[in-house]
PDB file of C-alpha atoms in Angstrom:
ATOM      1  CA  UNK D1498      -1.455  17.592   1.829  1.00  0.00           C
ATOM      2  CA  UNK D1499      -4.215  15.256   0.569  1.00  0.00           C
ATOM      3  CA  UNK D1500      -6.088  16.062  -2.572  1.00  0.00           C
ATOM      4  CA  UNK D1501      -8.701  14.241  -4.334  1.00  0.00           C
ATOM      5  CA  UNK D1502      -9.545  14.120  -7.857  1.00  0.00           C
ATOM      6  CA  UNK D1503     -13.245  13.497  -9.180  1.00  0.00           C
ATOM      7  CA  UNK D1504     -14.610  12.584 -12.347  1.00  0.00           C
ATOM      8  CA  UNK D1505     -17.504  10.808 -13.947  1.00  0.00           C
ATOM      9  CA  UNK D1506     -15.957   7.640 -14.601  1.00  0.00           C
ATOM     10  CA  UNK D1507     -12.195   7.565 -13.400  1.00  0.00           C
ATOM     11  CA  UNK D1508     -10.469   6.955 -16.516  1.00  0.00           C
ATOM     12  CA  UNK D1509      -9.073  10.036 -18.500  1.00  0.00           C
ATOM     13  CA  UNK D1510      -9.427  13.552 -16.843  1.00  0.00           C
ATOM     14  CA  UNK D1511      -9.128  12.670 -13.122  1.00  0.00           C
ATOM     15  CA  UNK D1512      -6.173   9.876 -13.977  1.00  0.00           C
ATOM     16  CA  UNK D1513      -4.399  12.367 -16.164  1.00  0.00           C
ATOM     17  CA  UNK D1514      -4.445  15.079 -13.445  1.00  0.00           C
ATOM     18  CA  UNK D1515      -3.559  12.365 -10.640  1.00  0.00           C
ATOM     19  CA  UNK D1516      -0.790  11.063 -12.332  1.00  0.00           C
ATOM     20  CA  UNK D1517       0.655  14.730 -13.139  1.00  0.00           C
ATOM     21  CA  UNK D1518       0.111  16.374  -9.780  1.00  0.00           C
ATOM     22  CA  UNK D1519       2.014  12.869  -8.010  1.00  0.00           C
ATOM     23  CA  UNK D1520       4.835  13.369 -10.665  1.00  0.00           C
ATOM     24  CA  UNK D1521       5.260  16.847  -9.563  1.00  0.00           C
ATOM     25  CA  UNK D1522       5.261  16.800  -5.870  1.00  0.00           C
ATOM     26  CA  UNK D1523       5.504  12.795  -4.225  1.00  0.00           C
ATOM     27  CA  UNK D1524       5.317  14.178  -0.784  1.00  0.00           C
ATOM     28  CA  UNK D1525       1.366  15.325  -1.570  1.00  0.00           C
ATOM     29  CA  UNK D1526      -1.265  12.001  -1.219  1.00  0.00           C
ATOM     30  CA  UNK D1527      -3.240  12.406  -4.439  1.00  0.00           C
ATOM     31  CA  UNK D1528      -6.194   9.648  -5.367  1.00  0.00           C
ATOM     32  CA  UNK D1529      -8.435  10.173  -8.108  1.00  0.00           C
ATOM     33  CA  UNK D1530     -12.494   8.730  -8.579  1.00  0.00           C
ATOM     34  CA  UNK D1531     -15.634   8.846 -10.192  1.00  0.00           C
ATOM     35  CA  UNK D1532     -18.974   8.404  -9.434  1.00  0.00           C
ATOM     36  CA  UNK D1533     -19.655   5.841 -12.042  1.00  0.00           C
ATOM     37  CA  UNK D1534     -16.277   4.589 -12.370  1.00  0.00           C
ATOM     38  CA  UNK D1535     -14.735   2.644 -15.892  1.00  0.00           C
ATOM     39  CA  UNK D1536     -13.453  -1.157 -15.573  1.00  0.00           C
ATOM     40  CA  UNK D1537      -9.933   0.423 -16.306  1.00  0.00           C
ATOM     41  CA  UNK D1538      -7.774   3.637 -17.216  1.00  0.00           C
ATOM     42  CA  UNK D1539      -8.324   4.690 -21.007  1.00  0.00           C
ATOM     43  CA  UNK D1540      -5.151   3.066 -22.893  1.00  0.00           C
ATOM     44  CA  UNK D1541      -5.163   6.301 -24.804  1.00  0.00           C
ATOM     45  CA  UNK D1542      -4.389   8.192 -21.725  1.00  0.00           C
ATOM     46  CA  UNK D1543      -1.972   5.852 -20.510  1.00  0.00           C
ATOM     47  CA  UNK D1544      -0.314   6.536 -23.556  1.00  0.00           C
ATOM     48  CA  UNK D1545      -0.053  10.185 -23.956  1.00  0.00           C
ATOM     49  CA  UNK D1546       0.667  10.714 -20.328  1.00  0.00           C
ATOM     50  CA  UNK D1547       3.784   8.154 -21.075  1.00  0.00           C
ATOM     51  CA  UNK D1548       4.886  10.532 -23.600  1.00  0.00           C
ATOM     52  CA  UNK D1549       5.074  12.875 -21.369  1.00  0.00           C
ATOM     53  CA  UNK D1550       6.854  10.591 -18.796  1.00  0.00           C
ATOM     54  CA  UNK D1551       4.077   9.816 -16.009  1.00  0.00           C
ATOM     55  CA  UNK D1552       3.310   6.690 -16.128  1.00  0.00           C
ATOM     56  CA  UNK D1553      -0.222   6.153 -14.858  1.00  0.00           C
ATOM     57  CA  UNK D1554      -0.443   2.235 -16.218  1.00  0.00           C
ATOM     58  CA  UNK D1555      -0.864   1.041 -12.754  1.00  0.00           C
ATOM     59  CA  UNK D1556      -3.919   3.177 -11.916  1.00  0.00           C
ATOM     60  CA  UNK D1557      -7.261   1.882 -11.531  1.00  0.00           C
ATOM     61  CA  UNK D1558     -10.388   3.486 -11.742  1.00  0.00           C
ATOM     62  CA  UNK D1559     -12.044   3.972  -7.999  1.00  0.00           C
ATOM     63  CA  UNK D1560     -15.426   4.946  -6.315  1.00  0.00           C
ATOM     64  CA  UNK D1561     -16.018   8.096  -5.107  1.00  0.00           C
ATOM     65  CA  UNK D1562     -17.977   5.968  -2.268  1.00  0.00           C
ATOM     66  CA  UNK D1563     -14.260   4.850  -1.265  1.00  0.00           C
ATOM     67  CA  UNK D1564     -13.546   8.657   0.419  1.00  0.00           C
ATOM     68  CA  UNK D1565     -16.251   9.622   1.508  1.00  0.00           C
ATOM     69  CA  UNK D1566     -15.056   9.344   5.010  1.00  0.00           C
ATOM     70  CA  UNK D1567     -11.637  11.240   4.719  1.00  0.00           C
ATOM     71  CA  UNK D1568     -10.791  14.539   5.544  1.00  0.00           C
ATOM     72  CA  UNK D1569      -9.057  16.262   2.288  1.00  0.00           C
ATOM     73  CA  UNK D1570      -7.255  19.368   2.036  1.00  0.00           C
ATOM     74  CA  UNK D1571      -8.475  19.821  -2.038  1.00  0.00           C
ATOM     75  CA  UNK D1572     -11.116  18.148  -3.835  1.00  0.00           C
ATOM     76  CA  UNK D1573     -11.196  19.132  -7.251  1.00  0.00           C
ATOM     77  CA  UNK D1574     -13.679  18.391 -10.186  1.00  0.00           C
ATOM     78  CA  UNK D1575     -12.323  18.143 -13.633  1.00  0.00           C
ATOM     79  CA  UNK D1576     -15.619  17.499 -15.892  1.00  0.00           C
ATOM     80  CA  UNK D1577     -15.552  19.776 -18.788  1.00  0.00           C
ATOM     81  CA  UNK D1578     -19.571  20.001 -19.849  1.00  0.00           C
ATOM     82  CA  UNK D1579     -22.034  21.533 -18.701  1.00  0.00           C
ATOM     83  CA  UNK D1580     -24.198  18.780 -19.109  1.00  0.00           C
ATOM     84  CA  UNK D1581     -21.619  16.245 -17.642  1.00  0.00           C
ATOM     85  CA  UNK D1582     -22.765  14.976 -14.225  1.00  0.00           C
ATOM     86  CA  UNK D1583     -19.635  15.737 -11.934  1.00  0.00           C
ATOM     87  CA  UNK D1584     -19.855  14.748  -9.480  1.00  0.00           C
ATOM     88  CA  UNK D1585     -20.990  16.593  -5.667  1.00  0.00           C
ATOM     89  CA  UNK D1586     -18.760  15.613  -2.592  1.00  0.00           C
ATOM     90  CA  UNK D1587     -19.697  17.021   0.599  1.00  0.00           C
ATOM     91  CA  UNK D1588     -16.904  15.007   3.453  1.00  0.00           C
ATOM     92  CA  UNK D1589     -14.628  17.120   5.319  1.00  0.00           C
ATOM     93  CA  UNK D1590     -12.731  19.010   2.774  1.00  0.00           C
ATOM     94  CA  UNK D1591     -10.781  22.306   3.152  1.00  0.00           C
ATOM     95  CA  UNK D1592     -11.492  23.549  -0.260  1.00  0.00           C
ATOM     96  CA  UNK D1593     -13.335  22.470  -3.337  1.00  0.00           C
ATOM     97  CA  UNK D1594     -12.159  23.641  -6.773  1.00  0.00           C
ATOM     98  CA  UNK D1595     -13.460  22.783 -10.192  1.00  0.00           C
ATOM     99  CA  UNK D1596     -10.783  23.195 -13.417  1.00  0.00           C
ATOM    100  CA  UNK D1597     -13.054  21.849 -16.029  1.00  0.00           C
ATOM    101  CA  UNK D1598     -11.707  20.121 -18.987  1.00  0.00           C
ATOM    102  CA  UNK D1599     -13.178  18.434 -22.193  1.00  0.00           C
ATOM    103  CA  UNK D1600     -13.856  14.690 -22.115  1.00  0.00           C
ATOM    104  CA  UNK D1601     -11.327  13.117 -24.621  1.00  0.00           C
ATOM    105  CA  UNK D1602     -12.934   9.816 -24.727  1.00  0.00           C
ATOM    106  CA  UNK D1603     -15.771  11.857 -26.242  1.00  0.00           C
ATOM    107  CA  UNK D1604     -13.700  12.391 -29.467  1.00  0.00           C
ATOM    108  CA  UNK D1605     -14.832  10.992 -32.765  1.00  0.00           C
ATOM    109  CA  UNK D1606     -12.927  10.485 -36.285  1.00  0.00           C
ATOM    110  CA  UNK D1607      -9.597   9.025 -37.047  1.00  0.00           C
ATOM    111  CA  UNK D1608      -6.975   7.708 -34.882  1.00  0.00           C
ATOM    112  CA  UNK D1609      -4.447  10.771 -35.022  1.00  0.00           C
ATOM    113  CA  UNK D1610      -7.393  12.758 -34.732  1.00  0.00           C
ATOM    114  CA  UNK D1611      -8.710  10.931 -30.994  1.00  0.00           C
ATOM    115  CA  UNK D1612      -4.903  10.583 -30.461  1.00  0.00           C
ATOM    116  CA  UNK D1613      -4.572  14.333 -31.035  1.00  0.00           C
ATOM    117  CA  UNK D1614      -7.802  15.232 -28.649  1.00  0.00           C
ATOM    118  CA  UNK D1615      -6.083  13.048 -25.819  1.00  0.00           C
ATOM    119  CA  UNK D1616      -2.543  14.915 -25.908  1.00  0.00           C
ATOM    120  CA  UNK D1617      -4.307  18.548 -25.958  1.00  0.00           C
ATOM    121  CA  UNK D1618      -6.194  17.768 -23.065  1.00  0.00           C
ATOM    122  CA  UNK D1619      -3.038  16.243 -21.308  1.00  0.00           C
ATOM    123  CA  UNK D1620      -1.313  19.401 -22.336  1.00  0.00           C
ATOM    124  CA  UNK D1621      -4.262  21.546 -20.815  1.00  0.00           C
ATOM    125  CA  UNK D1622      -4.091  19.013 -17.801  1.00  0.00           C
ATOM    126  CA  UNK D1623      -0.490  19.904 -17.334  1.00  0.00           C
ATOM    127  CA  UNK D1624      -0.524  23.684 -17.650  1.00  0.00           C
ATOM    128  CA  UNK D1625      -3.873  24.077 -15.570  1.00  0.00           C
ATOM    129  CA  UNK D1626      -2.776  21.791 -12.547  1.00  0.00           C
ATOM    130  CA  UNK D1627       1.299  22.993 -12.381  1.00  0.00           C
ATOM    131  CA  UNK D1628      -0.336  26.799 -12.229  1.00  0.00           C
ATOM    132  CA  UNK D1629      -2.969  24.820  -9.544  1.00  0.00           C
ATOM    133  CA  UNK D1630       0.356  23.362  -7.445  1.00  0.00           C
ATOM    134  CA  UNK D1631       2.350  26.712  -7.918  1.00  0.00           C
ATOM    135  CA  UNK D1632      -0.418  29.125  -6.854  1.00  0.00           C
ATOM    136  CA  UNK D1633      -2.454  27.175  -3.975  1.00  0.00           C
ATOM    137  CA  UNK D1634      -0.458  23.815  -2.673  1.00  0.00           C
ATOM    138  CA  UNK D1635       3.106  25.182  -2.754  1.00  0.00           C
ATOM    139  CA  UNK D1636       2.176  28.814  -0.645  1.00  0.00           C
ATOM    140  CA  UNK D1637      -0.019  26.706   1.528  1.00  0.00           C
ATOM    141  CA  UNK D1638       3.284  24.449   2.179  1.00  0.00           C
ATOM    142  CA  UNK D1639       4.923  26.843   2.909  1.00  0.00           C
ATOM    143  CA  UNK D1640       2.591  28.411   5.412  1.00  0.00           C
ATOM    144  CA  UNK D1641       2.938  25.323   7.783  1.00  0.00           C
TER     145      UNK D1641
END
């Protein structure tokens, strides 16, 4: 099963979500990108997902451009706003899905207040995509 995470810029949301769903299942392929990709993965999301014991330090931030080519059982969207430009992929791909979450990096004020914004969108990450693998990738498993 071969899933592909997309995002704006690669470096919270669709690393977050790449690193959980991988920590979850290692027999699924799972790649995340963006359309206007970061230099590198948010520290502050490496961190929180380390607390909760994915490490995602060794991610990198890709091109969407990269997959355009491959076919992919999922391709999800995770940009939260409405006014966020997620972005549109049209390969081969069995099904699209969008499971929309806020953009932490968008968070203003204190550090335990940003640090707080990254781990409830983590935690939202986490509940959203195991209910994601549990309802969709685990029947269709089993249906092969």
């Amino acid at each position: 099963m071969k899933v592909l995470i997309l995002c704006t810029g690669n470096s919270c949301r669709s690393q977050m979500a790449h690193g959980f769903l991988q920590s979850i299942d290692k027999d699924l392929s799972v790649f995340s990108a963006g359309t206007k990709p970061a230099e590198k993965v948010n520290p502050k999301a490496v961190e929180v997902m380390k607390e909760a014991r994915v490490d995602i330090s060794g991610h990198n931030p890709h091109n969407v451009t990269e997959y355009l080519d491959e076919p992919w059982d999922y391709v999800i969207t995770v940009c939260g706003g409405a006014n966020e430009n997620c972005p549109v992929f049209t390969g081969d791909v069995k099904h699209r899905l969008h499971i929309g979450f806020d953009d932490p990096s968008d968070a203003n004020g204190s550090d335990e207040f940003v640090a707080s914004e990254f781990r409830r969108v983590r935690d939202e990450i986490i509940v959203r995509f195991k209910k994601f693998y549990n309802d969709e990738l685990k029947s269709q498993n089993n249906r092969i």
